[in-house]
């Protein structure tokens, strides 16, 4: 589960009794995971979707975390809907960001690479839209977002407009599964 913003300690010190604090904490984790999964499914329903990793070279270390996050937001905001998170690598502890991006047009790799001046950009197009492949991308981003070293999620605004797309995708999948 994704870590909620408020800890149990925070909730108890706000005046919630222990059971109420635990229930609210548990519900908060579930809701954040649910919203993330829904956003990822919306992104994957687009014609063009990508899993992108932004890495940072050693010479560009030292900026504030928010500097890198703002730059990722700026790059991705003009391209479509996205969900991203920052993380620290397991082995070397290096800071990096992961994003899932969905849009209607092909991605201009060279433009994104030139805009990200802090290091490398790795792109993985999501080409197969079958249920297993979608599930793997949802798990991949969710696990990155839920890791102990991960921080807050970064996501584009405007997901509410696309809930109808998600509903259509689920209805179509349900029809296909139940027509057999």
mmCIF file with all atom_site columns, N, CA and C in Angstrom, residues 6-80:
data_model
loop_
_atom_site.group_PDB
_atom_site.id
_atom_site.type_symbol
_atom_site.label_atom_id
_atom_site.label_alt_id
_atom_site.label_comp_id
_atom_site.label_asym_id
_atom_site.label_entity_id
_atom_site.label_seq_id
_atom_site.pdbx_PDB_ins_code
_atom_site.Cartn_x
_atom_site.Cartn_y
_atom_site.Cartn_z
_atom_site.occupancy
_atom_site.B_iso_or_equiv
_atom_site.pdbx_formal_charge
_atom_site.auth_seq_id
_atom_site.auth_comp_id
_atom_site.auth_asym_id
_atom_site.auth_atom_id
_atom_site.pdbx_PDB_model_num
ATOM 1   N N  . UNK A 1 6  ? -0.583  11.292 6.515   1.00 0.00 ? 6  UNK A N  1
ATOM 2   C CA . UNK A 1 6  ? -0.570  11.391 7.971   1.00 0.00 ? 6  UNK A CA 1
ATOM 3   C C  . UNK A 1 6  ? -0.267  10.027 8.573   1.00 0.00 ? 6  UNK A C  1
ATOM 4   N N  . UNK A 1 7  ? 0.631   10.015 9.545   1.00 0.00 ? 7  UNK A N  1
ATOM 5   C CA . UNK A 1 7  ? 0.952   8.770  10.226  1.00 0.00 ? 7  UNK A CA 1
ATOM 6   C C  . UNK A 1 7  ? -0.081  8.503  11.323  1.00 0.00 ? 7  UNK A C  1
ATOM 7   N N  . UNK A 1 8  ? -0.031  7.302  11.897  1.00 0.00 ? 8  UNK A N  1
ATOM 8   C CA . UNK A 1 8  ? -0.903  6.992  13.035  1.00 0.00 ? 8  UNK A CA 1
ATOM 9   C C  . UNK A 1 8  ? -0.635  7.965  14.185  1.00 0.00 ? 8  UNK A C  1
ATOM 10  N N  . UNK A 1 9  ? 0.635   8.238  14.408  1.00 0.00 ? 9  UNK A N  1
ATOM 11  C CA . UNK A 1 9  ? 1.038   9.174  15.461  1.00 0.00 ? 9  UNK A CA 1
ATOM 12  C C  . UNK A 1 9  ? 0.373   10.534 15.258  1.00 0.00 ? 9  UNK A C  1
ATOM 13  N N  . UNK A 1 10 ? 0.415   11.044 14.012  1.00 0.00 ? 10 UNK A N  1
ATOM 14  C CA . UNK A 1 10 ? -0.208  12.338 13.687  1.00 0.00 ? 10 UNK A CA 1
ATOM 15  C C  . UNK A 1 10 ? -1.699  12.320 14.008  1.00 0.00 ? 10 UNK A C  1
ATOM 16  N N  . UNK A 1 11 ? -2.351  11.240 13.626  1.00 0.00 ? 11 UNK A N  1
ATOM 17  C CA . UNK A 1 11 ? -3.803  11.134 13.798  1.00 0.00 ? 11 UNK A CA 1
ATOM 18  C C  . UNK A 1 11 ? -4.183  11.086 15.284  1.00 0.00 ? 11 UNK A C  1
ATOM 19  N N  . UNK A 1 12 ? -3.432  10.353 16.066  1.00 0.00 ? 12 UNK A N  1
ATOM 20  C CA . UNK A 1 12 ? -3.719  10.249 17.506  1.00 0.00 ? 12 UNK A CA 1
ATOM 21  C C  . UNK A 1 12 ? -3.497  11.595 18.184  1.00 0.00 ? 12 UNK A C  1
ATOM 22  N N  . UNK A 1 13 ? -2.438  12.296 17.777  1.00 0.00 ? 13 UNK A N  1
ATOM 23  C CA . UNK A 1 13 ? -2.166  13.615 18.359  1.00 0.00 ? 13 UNK A CA 1
ATOM 24  C C  . UNK A 1 13 ? -3.146  14.692 17.891  1.00 0.00 ? 13 UNK A C  1
ATOM 25  N N  . UNK A 1 14 ? -3.909  14.413 16.833  1.00 0.00 ? 14 UNK A N  1
ATOM 26  C CA . UNK A 1 14 ? -4.983  15.311 16.414  1.00 0.00 ? 14 UNK A CA 1
ATOM 27  C C  . UNK A 1 14 ? -6.222  15.125 17.277  1.00 0.00 ? 14 UNK A C  1
ATOM 28  N N  . UNK A 1 15 ? -6.240  14.056 18.077  1.00 0.00 ? 15 UNK A N  1
ATOM 29  C CA . UNK A 1 15 ? -7.382  13.810 18.941  1.00 0.00 ? 15 UNK A CA 1
ATOM 30  C C  . UNK A 1 15 ? -8.209  12.596 18.560  1.00 0.00 ? 15 UNK A C  1
ATOM 31  N N  . UNK A 1 16 ? -7.806  11.856 17.515  1.00 0.00 ? 16 UNK A N  1
ATOM 32  C CA . UNK A 1 16 ? -8.537  10.652 17.151  1.00 0.00 ? 16 UNK A CA 1
ATOM 33  C C  . UNK A 1 16 ? -8.209  9.538  18.148  1.00 0.00 ? 16 UNK A C  1
ATOM 34  N N  . UNK A 1 17 ? -9.236  8.739  18.494  1.00 0.00 ? 17 UNK A N  1
ATOM 35  C CA . UNK A 1 17 ? -8.923  7.608  19.360  1.00 0.00 ? 17 UNK A CA 1
ATOM 36  C C  . UNK A 1 17 ? -8.147  6.578  18.545  1.00 0.00 ? 17 UNK A C  1
ATOM 37  N N  . UNK A 1 18 ? -7.574  5.604  19.197  1.00 0.00 ? 18 UNK A N  1
ATOM 38  C CA . UNK A 1 18 ? -6.671  4.666  18.526  1.00 0.00 ? 18 UNK A CA 1
ATOM 39  C C  . UNK A 1 18 ? -7.376  3.909  17.402  1.00 0.00 ? 18 UNK A C  1
ATOM 40  N N  . UNK A 1 19 ? -8.576  3.407  17.648  1.00 0.00 ? 19 UNK A N  1
ATOM 41  C CA . UNK A 1 19 ? -9.285  2.652  16.611  1.00 0.00 ? 19 UNK A CA 1
ATOM 42  C C  . UNK A 1 19 ? -9.642  3.535  15.420  1.00 0.00 ? 19 UNK A C  1
ATOM 43  N N  . UNK A 1 20 ? -10.111 4.738  15.702  1.00 0.00 ? 20 UNK A N  1
ATOM 44  C CA . UNK A 1 20 ? -10.465 5.677  14.636  1.00 0.00 ? 20 UNK A CA 1
ATOM 45  C C  . UNK A 1 20 ? -9.208  6.043  13.832  1.00 0.00 ? 20 UNK A C  1
ATOM 46  N N  . UNK A 1 21 ? -8.109  6.287  14.520  1.00 0.00 ? 21 UNK A N  1
ATOM 47  C CA . UNK A 1 21 ? -6.857  6.636  13.847  1.00 0.00 ? 21 UNK A CA 1
ATOM 48  C C  . UNK A 1 21 ? -6.397  5.495  12.945  1.00 0.00 ? 21 UNK A C  1
ATOM 49  N N  . UNK A 1 22 ? -6.474  4.275  13.442  1.00 0.00 ? 22 UNK A N  1
ATOM 50  C CA . UNK A 1 22 ? -6.076  3.119  12.646  1.00 0.00 ? 22 UNK A CA 1
ATOM 51  C C  . UNK A 1 22 ? -6.977  2.951  11.426  1.00 0.00 ? 22 UNK A C  1
ATOM 52  N N  . UNK A 1 23 ? -8.297  3.068  11.612  1.00 0.00 ? 23 UNK A N  1
ATOM 53  C CA . UNK A 1 23 ? -9.245  2.930  10.506  1.00 0.00 ? 23 UNK A CA 1
ATOM 54  C C  . UNK A 1 23 ? -9.015  4.011  9.443   1.00 0.00 ? 23 UNK A C  1
ATOM 55  N N  . UNK A 1 24 ? -8.814  5.246  9.876   1.00 0.00 ? 24 UNK A N  1
ATOM 56  C CA . UNK A 1 24 ? -8.575  6.347  8.942   1.00 0.00 ? 24 UNK A CA 1
ATOM 57  C C  . UNK A 1 24 ? -7.248  6.167  8.197   1.00 0.00 ? 24 UNK A C  1
ATOM 58  N N  . UNK A 1 25 ? -6.230  5.705  8.915   1.00 0.00 ? 25 UNK A N  1
ATOM 59  C CA . UNK A 1 25 ? -4.917  5.452  8.312   1.00 0.00 ? 25 UNK A CA 1
ATOM 60  C C  . UNK A 1 25 ? -5.032  4.368  7.243   1.00 0.00 ? 25 UNK A C  1
ATOM 61  N N  . UNK A 1 26 ? -5.705  3.285  7.581   1.00 0.00 ? 26 UNK A N  1
ATOM 62  C CA . UNK A 1 26 ? -5.884  2.165  6.666   1.00 0.00 ? 26 UNK A CA 1
ATOM 63  C C  . UNK A 1 26 ? -6.693  2.589  5.431   1.00 0.00 ? 26 UNK A C  1
ATOM 64  N N  . UNK A 1 27 ? -7.769  3.331  5.645   1.00 0.00 ? 27 UNK A N  1
ATOM 65  C CA . UNK A 1 27 ? -8.602  3.811  4.545   1.00 0.00 ? 27 UNK A CA 1
ATOM 66  C C  . UNK A 1 27 ? -7.817  4.766  3.638   1.00 0.00 ? 27 UNK A C  1
ATOM 67  N N  . UNK A 1 28 ? -6.985  5.603  4.233   1.00 0.00 ? 28 UNK A N  1
ATOM 68  C CA . UNK A 1 28 ? -6.183  6.548  3.468   1.00 0.00 ? 28 UNK A CA 1
ATOM 69  C C  . UNK A 1 28 ? -5.214  5.803  2.542   1.00 0.00 ? 28 UNK A C  1
ATOM 70  N N  . UNK A 1 29 ? -4.561  4.760  3.046   1.00 0.00 ? 29 UNK A N  1
ATOM 71  C CA . UNK A 1 29 ? -3.650  3.958  2.217   1.00 0.00 ? 29 UNK A CA 1
ATOM 72  C C  . UNK A 1 29 ? -4.410  3.325  1.053   1.00 0.00 ? 29 UNK A C  1
ATOM 73  N N  . UNK A 1 30 ? -5.573  2.773  1.351   1.00 0.00 ? 30 UNK A N  1
ATOM 74  C CA . UNK A 1 30 ? -6.351  2.100  0.314   1.00 0.00 ? 30 UNK A CA 1
ATOM 75  C C  . UNK A 1 30 ? -6.789  3.096  -0.762  1.00 0.00 ? 30 UNK A C  1
ATOM 76  N N  . UNK A 1 31 ? -7.277  4.266  -0.358  1.00 0.00 ? 31 UNK A N  1
ATOM 77  C CA . UNK A 1 31 ? -7.762  5.261  -1.313  1.00 0.00 ? 31 UNK A CA 1
ATOM 78  C C  . UNK A 1 31 ? -6.632  5.782  -2.206  1.00 0.00 ? 31 UNK A C  1
ATOM 79  N N  . UNK A 1 32 ? -5.459  6.002  -1.647  1.00 0.00 ? 32 UNK A N  1
ATOM 80  C CA . UNK A 1 32 ? -4.329  6.472  -2.454  1.00 0.00 ? 32 UNK A CA 1
ATOM 81  C C  . UNK A 1 32 ? -3.927  5.423  -3.480  1.00 0.00 ? 32 UNK A C  1
ATOM 82  N N  . UNK A 1 33 ? -3.910  4.144  -3.090  1.00 0.00 ? 33 UNK A N  1
ATOM 83  C CA . UNK A 1 33 ? -3.590  3.070  -4.030  1.00 0.00 ? 33 UNK A CA 1
ATOM 84  C C  . UNK A 1 33 ? -4.655  2.966  -5.118  1.00 0.00 ? 33 UNK A C  1
ATOM 85  N N  . UNK A 1 34 ? -5.905  3.100  -4.726  1.00 0.00 ? 34 UNK A N  1
ATOM 86  C CA . UNK A 1 34 ? -7.019  3.030  -5.679  1.00 0.00 ? 34 UNK A CA 1
ATOM 87  C C  . UNK A 1 34 ? -6.919  4.154  -6.711  1.00 0.00 ? 34 UNK A C  1
ATOM 88  N N  . UNK A 1 35 ? -6.675  5.388  -6.235  1.00 0.00 ? 35 UNK A N  1
ATOM 89  C CA . UNK A 1 35 ? -6.569  6.528  -7.150  1.00 0.00 ? 35 UNK A CA 1
ATOM 90  C C  . UNK A 1 35 ? -5.384  6.358  -8.102  1.00 0.00 ? 35 UNK A C  1
ATOM 91  N N  . UNK A 1 36 ? -4.261  5.865  -7.588  1.00 0.00 ? 36 UNK A N  1
ATOM 92  C CA . UNK A 1 36 ? -3.093  5.651  -8.435  1.00 0.00 ? 36 UNK A CA 1
ATOM 93  C C  . UNK A 1 36 ? -3.410  4.618  -9.513  1.00 0.00 ? 36 UNK A C  1
ATOM 94  N N  . UNK A 1 37 ? -4.006  3.514  -9.123  1.00 0.00 ? 37 UNK A N  1
ATOM 95  C CA . UNK A 1 37 ? -4.344  2.463  -10.083 1.00 0.00 ? 37 UNK A CA 1
ATOM 96  C C  . UNK A 1 37 ? -5.290  2.984  -11.149 1.00 0.00 ? 37 UNK A C  1
ATOM 97  N N  . UNK A 1 38 ? -6.273  3.760  -10.755 1.00 0.00 ? 38 UNK A N  1
ATOM 98  C CA . UNK A 1 38 ? -7.237  4.317  -11.702 1.00 0.00 ? 38 UNK A CA 1
ATOM 99  C C  . UNK A 1 38 ? -6.539  5.264  -12.684 1.00 0.00 ? 38 UNK A C  1
ATOM 100 N N  . UNK A 1 39 ? -5.653  6.108  -12.192 1.00 0.00 ? 39 UNK A N  1
ATOM 101 C CA . UNK A 1 39 ? -4.927  7.035  -13.067 1.00 0.00 ? 39 UNK A CA 1
ATOM 102 C C  . UNK A 1 39 ? -4.046  6.277  -14.055 1.00 0.00 ? 39 UNK A C  1
ATOM 103 N N  . UNK A 1 40 ? -3.375  5.238  -13.577 1.00 0.00 ? 40 UNK A N  1
ATOM 104 C CA . UNK A 1 40 ? -2.511  4.451  -14.456 1.00 0.00 ? 40 UNK A CA 1
ATOM 105 C C  . UNK A 1 40 ? -3.339  3.773  -15.548 1.00 0.00 ? 40 UNK A C  1
ATOM 106 N N  . UNK A 1 41 ? -4.513  3.274  -15.197 1.00 0.00 ? 41 UNK A N  1
ATOM 107 C CA . UNK A 1 41 ? -5.374  2.636  -16.199 1.00 0.00 ? 41 UNK A CA 1
ATOM 108 C C  . UNK A 1 41 ? -5.854  3.650  -17.239 1.00 0.00 ? 41 UNK A C  1
ATOM 109 N N  . UNK A 1 42 ? -6.143  4.848  -16.808 1.00 0.00 ? 42 UNK A N  1
ATOM 110 C CA . UNK A 1 42 ? -6.546  5.895  -17.757 1.00 0.00 ? 42 UNK A CA 1
ATOM 111 C C  . UNK A 1 42 ? -5.395  6.169  -18.724 1.00 0.00 ? 42 UNK A C  1
ATOM 112 N N  . UNK A 1 43 ? -4.192  6.331  -18.204 1.00 0.00 ? 43 UNK A N  1
ATOM 113 C CA . UNK A 1 43 ? -3.026  6.604  -19.042 1.00 0.00 ? 43 UNK A CA 1
ATOM 114 C C  . UNK A 1 43 ? -2.798  5.481  -20.049 1.00 0.00 ? 43 UNK A C  1
ATOM 115 N N  . UNK A 1 44 ? -2.908  4.252  -19.586 1.00 0.00 ? 44 UNK A N  1
ATOM 116 C CA . UNK A 1 44 ? -2.670  3.099  -20.473 1.00 0.00 ? 44 UNK A CA 1
ATOM 117 C C  . UNK A 1 44 ? -3.755  2.933  -21.524 1.00 0.00 ? 44 UNK A C  1
ATOM 118 N N  . UNK A 1 45 ? -4.894  3.591  -21.358 1.00 0.00 ? 45 UNK A N  1
ATOM 119 C CA . UNK A 1 45 ? -5.964  3.491  -22.350 1.00 0.00 ? 45 UNK A CA 1
ATOM 120 C C  . UNK A 1 45 ? -5.727  4.410  -23.553 1.00 0.00 ? 45 UNK A C  1
ATOM 121 N N  . UNK A 1 46 ? -4.747  5.315  -23.473 1.00 0.00 ? 46 UNK A N  1
ATOM 122 C CA . UNK A 1 46 ? -4.424  6.201  -24.585 1.00 0.00 ? 46 UNK A CA 1
ATOM 123 C C  . UNK A 1 46 ? -3.754  5.424  -25.719 1.00 0.00 ? 46 UNK A C  1
ATOM 124 N N  . UNK A 1 47 ? -3.794  5.992  -26.917 1.00 0.00 ? 47 UNK A N  1
ATOM 125 C CA . UNK A 1 47 ? -3.148  5.365  -28.075 1.00 0.00 ? 47 UNK A CA 1
ATOM 126 C C  . UNK A 1 47 ? -1.645  5.207  -27.867 1.00 0.00 ? 47 UNK A C  1
ATOM 127 N N  . UNK A 1 48 ? -1.054  6.189  -27.234 1.00 0.00 ? 48 UNK A N  1
ATOM 128 C CA . UNK A 1 48 ? 0.395   6.174  -27.014 1.00 0.00 ? 48 UNK A CA 1
ATOM 129 C C  . UNK A 1 48 ? 0.664   6.341  -25.522 1.00 0.00 ? 48 UNK A C  1
ATOM 130 N N  . UNK A 1 49 ? 1.326   5.343  -24.944 1.00 0.00 ? 49 UNK A N  1
ATOM 131 C CA . UNK A 1 49 ? 1.671   5.386  -23.522 1.00 0.00 ? 49 UNK A CA 1
ATOM 132 C C  . UNK A 1 49 ? 3.118   4.951  -23.354 1.00 0.00 ? 49 UNK A C  1
ATOM 133 N N  . UNK A 1 50 ? 3.796   5.532  -22.365 1.00 0.00 ? 50 UNK A N  1
ATOM 134 C CA . UNK A 1 50 ? 5.226   5.286  -22.171 1.00 0.00 ? 50 UNK A CA 1
ATOM 135 C C  . UNK A 1 50 ? 5.557   5.199  -20.691 1.00 0.00 ? 50 UNK A C  1
ATOM 136 N N  . UNK A 1 51 ? 6.513   4.344  -20.365 1.00 0.00 ? 51 UNK A N  1
ATOM 137 C CA . UNK A 1 51 ? 7.113   4.310  -19.030 1.00 0.00 ? 51 UNK A CA 1
ATOM 138 C C  . UNK A 1 51 ? 8.463   4.997  -19.187 1.00 0.00 ? 51 UNK A C  1
ATOM 139 N N  . UNK A 1 52 ? 8.679   6.072  -18.439 1.00 0.00 ? 52 UNK A N  1
ATOM 140 C CA . UNK A 1 52 ? 9.871   6.903  -18.608 1.00 0.00 ? 52 UNK A CA 1
ATOM 141 C C  . UNK A 1 52 ? 10.624  6.987  -17.284 1.00 0.00 ? 52 UNK A C  1
ATOM 142 N N  . UNK A 1 53 ? 11.950  6.874  -17.365 1.00 0.00 ? 53 UNK A N  1
ATOM 143 C CA . UNK A 1 53 ? 12.795  7.046  -16.186 1.00 0.00 ? 53 UNK A CA 1
ATOM 144 C C  . UNK A 1 53 ? 13.741  8.217  -16.429 1.00 0.00 ? 53 UNK A C  1
ATOM 145 N N  . UNK A 1 54 ? 13.745  9.160  -15.517 1.00 0.00 ? 54 UNK A N  1
ATOM 146 C CA . UNK A 1 54 ? 14.642  10.305 -15.553 1.00 0.00 ? 54 UNK A CA 1
ATOM 147 C C  . UNK A 1 54 ? 15.745  10.073 -14.521 1.00 0.00 ? 54 UNK A C  1
ATOM 148 N N  . UNK A 1 55 ? 16.981  9.965  -14.988 1.00 0.00 ? 55 UNK A N  1
ATOM 149 C CA . UNK A 1 55 ? 18.099  9.778  -14.059 1.00 0.00 ? 55 UNK A CA 1
ATOM 150 C C  . UNK A 1 55 ? 18.903  11.070 -13.953 1.00 0.00 ? 55 UNK A C  1
ATOM 151 N N  . UNK A 1 56 ? 19.732  11.137 -12.934 1.00 0.00 ? 56 UNK A N  1
ATOM 152 C CA . UNK A 1 56 ? 20.502  12.351 -12.679 1.00 0.00 ? 56 UNK A CA 1
ATOM 153 C C  . UNK A 1 56 ? 21.989  12.002 -12.641 1.00 0.00 ? 56 UNK A C  1
ATOM 154 N N  . UNK A 1 57 ? 22.778  12.698 -13.463 1.00 0.00 ? 57 UNK A N  1
ATOM 155 C CA . UNK A 1 57 ? 24.221  12.493 -13.465 1.00 0.00 ? 57 UNK A CA 1
ATOM 156 C C  . UNK A 1 57 ? 24.833  13.040 -12.185 1.00 0.00 ? 57 UNK A C  1
ATOM 157 N N  . UNK A 1 58 ? 25.970  12.505 -11.840 1.00 0.00 ? 58 UNK A N  1
ATOM 158 C CA . UNK A 1 58 ? 26.678  12.916 -10.622 1.00 0.00 ? 58 UNK A CA 1
ATOM 159 C C  . UNK A 1 58 ? 26.940  14.421 -10.599 1.00 0.00 ? 58 UNK A C  1
ATOM 160 N N  . UNK A 1 59 ? 27.288  15.005 -11.764 1.00 0.00 ? 59 UNK A N  1
ATOM 161 C CA . UNK A 1 59 ? 27.608  16.440 -11.795 1.00 0.00 ? 59 UNK A CA 1
ATOM 162 C C  . UNK A 1 59 ? 26.390  17.332 -11.555 1.00 0.00 ? 59 UNK A C  1
ATOM 163 N N  . UNK A 1 60 ? 25.187  16.775 -11.667 1.00 0.00 ? 60 UNK A N  1
ATOM 164 C CA . UNK A 1 60 ? 23.970  17.557 -11.444 1.00 0.00 ? 60 UNK A CA 1
ATOM 165 C C  . UNK A 1 60 ? 23.336  17.283 -10.087 1.00 0.00 ? 60 UNK A C  1
ATOM 166 N N  . UNK A 1 61 ? 24.021  16.511 -9.249  1.00 0.00 ? 61 UNK A N  1
ATOM 167 C CA . UNK A 1 61 ? 23.525  16.310 -7.890  1.00 0.00 ? 61 UNK A CA 1
ATOM 168 C C  . UNK A 1 61 ? 23.709  17.611 -7.114  1.00 0.00 ? 61 UNK A C  1
ATOM 169 N N  . UNK A 1 62 ? 22.909  17.803 -6.102  1.00 0.00 ? 62 UNK A N  1
ATOM 170 C CA . UNK A 1 62 ? 23.070  18.977 -5.269  1.00 0.00 ? 62 UNK A CA 1
ATOM 171 C C  . UNK A 1 62 ? 21.927  19.963 -5.368  1.00 0.00 ? 62 UNK A C  1
ATOM 172 N N  . UNK A 1 63 ? 21.110  19.866 -6.417  1.00 0.00 ? 63 UNK A N  1
ATOM 173 C CA . UNK A 1 63 ? 19.922  20.715 -6.492  1.00 0.00 ? 63 UNK A CA 1
ATOM 174 C C  . UNK A 1 63 ? 18.889  20.201 -5.487  1.00 0.00 ? 63 UNK A C  1
ATOM 175 N N  . UNK A 1 64 ? 17.953  21.044 -5.149  1.00 0.00 ? 64 UNK A N  1
ATOM 176 C CA . UNK A 1 64 ? 16.864  20.612 -4.276  1.00 0.00 ? 64 UNK A CA 1
ATOM 177 C C  . UNK A 1 64 ? 15.989  19.614 -5.018  1.00 0.00 ? 64 UNK A C  1
ATOM 178 N N  . UNK A 1 65 ? 15.408  18.694 -4.284  1.00 0.00 ? 65 UNK A N  1
ATOM 179 C CA . UNK A 1 65 ? 14.516  17.673 -4.842  1.00 0.00 ? 65 UNK A CA 1
ATOM 180 C C  . UNK A 1 65 ? 13.404  18.312 -5.680  1.00 0.00 ? 65 UNK A C  1
ATOM 181 N N  . UNK A 1 66 ? 12.876  19.411 -5.207  1.00 0.00 ? 66 UNK A N  1
ATOM 182 C CA . UNK A 1 66 ? 11.769  20.080 -5.892  1.00 0.00 ? 66 UNK A CA 1
ATOM 183 C C  . UNK A 1 66 ? 12.179  20.602 -7.272  1.00 0.00 ? 66 UNK A C  1
ATOM 184 N N  . UNK A 1 67 ? 13.441  20.922 -7.469  1.00 0.00 ? 67 UNK A N  1
ATOM 185 C CA . UNK A 1 67 ? 13.927  21.387 -8.773  1.00 0.00 ? 67 UNK A CA 1
ATOM 186 C C  . UNK A 1 67 ? 13.731  20.305 -9.825  1.00 0.00 ? 67 UNK A C  1
ATOM 187 N N  . UNK A 1 68 ? 14.121  19.079 -9.506  1.00 0.00 ? 68 UNK A N  1
ATOM 188 C CA . UNK A 1 68 ? 13.964  17.963 -10.449 1.00 0.00 ? 68 UNK A CA 1
ATOM 189 C C  . UNK A 1 68 ? 12.482  17.658 -10.696 1.00 0.00 ? 68 UNK A C  1
ATOM 190 N N  . UNK A 1 69 ? 11.701  17.674 -9.627  1.00 0.00 ? 69 UNK A N  1
ATOM 191 C CA . UNK A 1 69 ? 10.273  17.375 -9.747  1.00 0.00 ? 69 UNK A CA 1
ATOM 192 C C  . UNK A 1 69 ? 9.561   18.418 -10.628 1.00 0.00 ? 69 UNK A C  1
ATOM 193 N N  . UNK A 1 70 ? 9.879   19.690 -10.430 1.00 0.00 ? 70 UNK A N  1
ATOM 194 C CA . UNK A 1 70 ? 9.278   20.760 -11.246 1.00 0.00 ? 70 UNK A CA 1
ATOM 195 C C  . UNK A 1 70 ? 9.634   20.602 -12.723 1.00 0.00 ? 70 UNK A C  1
ATOM 196 N N  . UNK A 1 71 ? 10.886  20.219 -12.981 1.00 0.00 ? 71 UNK A N  1
ATOM 197 C CA . UNK A 1 71 ? 11.332  20.051 -14.364 1.00 0.00 ? 71 UNK A CA 1
ATOM 198 C C  . UNK A 1 71 ? 10.580  18.892 -15.035 1.00 0.00 ? 71 UNK A C  1
ATOM 199 N N  . UNK A 1 72 ? 10.380  17.786 -14.314 1.00 0.00 ? 72 UNK A N  1
ATOM 200 C CA . UNK A 1 72 ? 9.628   16.651 -14.865 1.00 0.00 ? 72 UNK A CA 1
ATOM 201 C C  . UNK A 1 72 ? 8.189   17.078 -15.151 1.00 0.00 ? 72 UNK A C  1
ATOM 202 N N  . UNK A 1 73 ? 7.582   17.800 -14.210 1.00 0.00 ? 73 UNK A N  1
ATOM 203 C CA . UNK A 1 73 ? 6.214   18.299 -14.426 1.00 0.00 ? 73 UNK A CA 1
ATOM 204 C C  . UNK A 1 73 ? 6.141   19.161 -15.684 1.00 0.00 ? 73 UNK A C  1
ATOM 205 N N  . UNK A 1 74 ? 7.103   20.064 -15.829 1.00 0.00 ? 74 UNK A N  1
ATOM 206 C CA . UNK A 1 74 ? 7.109   20.985 -16.969 1.00 0.00 ? 74 UNK A CA 1
ATOM 207 C C  . UNK A 1 74 ? 7.257   20.227 -18.282 1.00 0.00 ? 74 UNK A C  1
ATOM 208 N N  . UNK A 1 75 ? 8.137   19.245 -18.318 1.00 0.00 ? 75 UNK A N  1
ATOM 209 C CA . UNK A 1 75 ? 8.356   18.467 -19.536 1.00 0.00 ? 75 UNK A CA 1
ATOM 210 C C  . UNK A 1 75 ? 7.105   17.668 -19.905 1.00 0.00 ? 75 UNK A C  1
ATOM 211 N N  . UNK A 1 76 ? 6.510   17.005 -18.920 1.00 0.00 ? 76 UNK A N  1
ATOM 212 C CA . UNK A 1 76 ? 5.405   16.090 -19.201 1.00 0.00 ? 76 UNK A CA 1
ATOM 213 C C  . UNK A 1 76 ? 4.054   16.777 -19.369 1.00 0.00 ? 76 UNK A C  1
ATOM 214 N N  . UNK A 1 77 ? 3.887   17.954 -18.788 1.00 0.00 ? 77 UNK A N  1
ATOM 215 C CA . UNK A 1 77 ? 2.564   18.589 -18.777 1.00 0.00 ? 77 UNK A CA 1
ATOM 216 C C  . UNK A 1 77 ? 2.040   18.931 -20.169 1.00 0.00 ? 77 UNK A C  1
ATOM 217 N N  . UNK A 1 78 ? 2.917   19.214 -21.102 1.00 0.00 ? 78 UNK A N  1
ATOM 218 C CA . UNK A 1 78 ? 2.479   19.544 -22.460 1.00 0.00 ? 78 UNK A CA 1
ATOM 219 C C  . UNK A 1 78 ? 2.250   18.311 -23.326 1.00 0.00 ? 78 UNK A C  1
ATOM 220 N N  . UNK A 1 79 ? 2.585   17.135 -22.815 1.00 0.00 ? 79 UNK A N  1
ATOM 221 C CA . UNK A 1 79 ? 2.558   15.930 -23.640 1.00 0.00 ? 79 UNK A CA 1
ATOM 222 C C  . UNK A 1 79 ? 1.337   15.051 -23.420 1.00 0.00 ? 79 UNK A C  1
ATOM 223 N N  . UNK A 1 80 ? 0.636   15.212 -22.306 1.00 0.00 ? 80 UNK A N  1
ATOM 224 C CA . UNK A 1 80 ? -0.525  14.381 -22.016 1.00 0.00 ? 80 UNK A CA 1
ATOM 225 C C  . UNK A 1 80 ? -0.711  14.207 -20.523 1.00 0.00 ? 80 UNK A C  1
#
